[in-house]
Coordinates of C-alpha atoms in Angstrom, one line a residue:
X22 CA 110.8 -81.2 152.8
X23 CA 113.0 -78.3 153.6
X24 CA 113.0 -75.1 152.2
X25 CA 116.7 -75.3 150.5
X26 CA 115.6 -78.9 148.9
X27 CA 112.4 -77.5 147.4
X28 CA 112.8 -76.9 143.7
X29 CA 111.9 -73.9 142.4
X30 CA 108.9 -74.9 140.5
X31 CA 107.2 -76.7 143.8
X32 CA 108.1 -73.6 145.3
X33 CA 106.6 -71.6 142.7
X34 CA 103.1 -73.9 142.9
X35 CA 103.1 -74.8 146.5
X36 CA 104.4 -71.4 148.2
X37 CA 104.1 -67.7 145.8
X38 CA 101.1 -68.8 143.9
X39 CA 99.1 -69.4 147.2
X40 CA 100.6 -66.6 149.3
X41 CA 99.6 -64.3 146.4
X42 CA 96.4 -65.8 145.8
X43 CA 95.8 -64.8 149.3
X44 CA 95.7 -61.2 148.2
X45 CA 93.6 -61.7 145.1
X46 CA 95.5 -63.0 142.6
X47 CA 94.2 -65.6 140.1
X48 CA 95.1 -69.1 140.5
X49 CA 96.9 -71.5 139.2
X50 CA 94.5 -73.2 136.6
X51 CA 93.5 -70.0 135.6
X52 CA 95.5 -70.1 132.3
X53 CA 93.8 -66.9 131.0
X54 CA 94.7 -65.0 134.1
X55 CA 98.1 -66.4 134.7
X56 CA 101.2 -67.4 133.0
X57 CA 103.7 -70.0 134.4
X58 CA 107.2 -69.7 132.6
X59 CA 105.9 -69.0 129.6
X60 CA 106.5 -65.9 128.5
X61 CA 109.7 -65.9 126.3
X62 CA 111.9 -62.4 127.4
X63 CA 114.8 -61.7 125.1
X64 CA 118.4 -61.1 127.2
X65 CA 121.0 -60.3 124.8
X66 CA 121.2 -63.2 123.0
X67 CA 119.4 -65.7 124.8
X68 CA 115.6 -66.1 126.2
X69 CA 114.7 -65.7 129.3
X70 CA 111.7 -67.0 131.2
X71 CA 109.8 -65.4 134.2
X72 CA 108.3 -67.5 136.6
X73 CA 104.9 -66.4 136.7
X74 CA 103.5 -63.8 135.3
X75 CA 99.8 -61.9 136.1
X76 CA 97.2 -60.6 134.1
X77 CA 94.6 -58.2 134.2
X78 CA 92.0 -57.7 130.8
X79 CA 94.7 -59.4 128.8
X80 CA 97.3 -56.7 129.7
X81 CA 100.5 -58.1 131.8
X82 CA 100.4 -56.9 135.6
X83 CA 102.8 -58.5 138.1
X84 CA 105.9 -60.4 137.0
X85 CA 107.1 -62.8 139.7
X86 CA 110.8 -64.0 139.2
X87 CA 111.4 -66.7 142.4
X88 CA 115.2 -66.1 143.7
X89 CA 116.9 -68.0 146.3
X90 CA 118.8 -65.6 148.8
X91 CA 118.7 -62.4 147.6
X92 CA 121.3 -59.3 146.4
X93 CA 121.9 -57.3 143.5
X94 CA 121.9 -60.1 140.8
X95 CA 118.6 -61.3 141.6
X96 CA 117.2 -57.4 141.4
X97 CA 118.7 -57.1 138.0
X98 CA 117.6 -59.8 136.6
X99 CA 114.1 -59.1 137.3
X100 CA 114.5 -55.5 136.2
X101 CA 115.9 -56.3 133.3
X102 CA 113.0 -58.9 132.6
X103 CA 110.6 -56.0 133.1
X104 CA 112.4 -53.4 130.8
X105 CA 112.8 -55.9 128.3
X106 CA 109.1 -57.4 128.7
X107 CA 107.5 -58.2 125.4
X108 CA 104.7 -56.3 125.6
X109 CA 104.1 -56.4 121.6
X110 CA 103.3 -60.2 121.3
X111 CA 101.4 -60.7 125.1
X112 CA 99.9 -57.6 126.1
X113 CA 96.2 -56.6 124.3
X114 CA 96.7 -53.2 124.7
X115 CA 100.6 -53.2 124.1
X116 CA 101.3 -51.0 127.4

């Protein structure tokens, strides 16, 4: 299968989660570790969600948001999922 008729979720599973694995990050089945578009983000009025999301002792530390292409949309969008990160509700130590 090509690249451009990959979805996005067999991209997420079969191409970020392993290349970042590669570097230490949890794995897939490790549901206290990592999230997989489930952490609810409020943008303006609607809810957003991340692609994965990494954690540490219960505390959020990478947030991966899989683009196609690239430019300044995509960069703003995962910004603003950042800044906007509900840190309240899914981070232990609320940072």
């Amino acid at each position: 299968m090509s690249n451009s008729a990959q979805s996005e979720d067999s991209y997420i599973i079969h191409d970020i989660i392993p290349a970042l694995e590669s570097f230490g990050y949890p794995r897939a089945g490790q549901t206290d570790k990592i999230k997989i578009k489930d952490i609810k983000i409020r943008v303006g009025s609607t809810y957003k969600y991340p692609d994965v999301v990494y954690y540490e002792n219960g505390d959020p530390i990478l947030l991966v948001e899989a683009k196609k292409g690239s430019g300044e949309n995509s960069l703003d969008q995962a910004f603003s999922y950042v800044k906007l990160f509900p840190s309240e509700e899914y981070s232990k130590t609320k940072i």
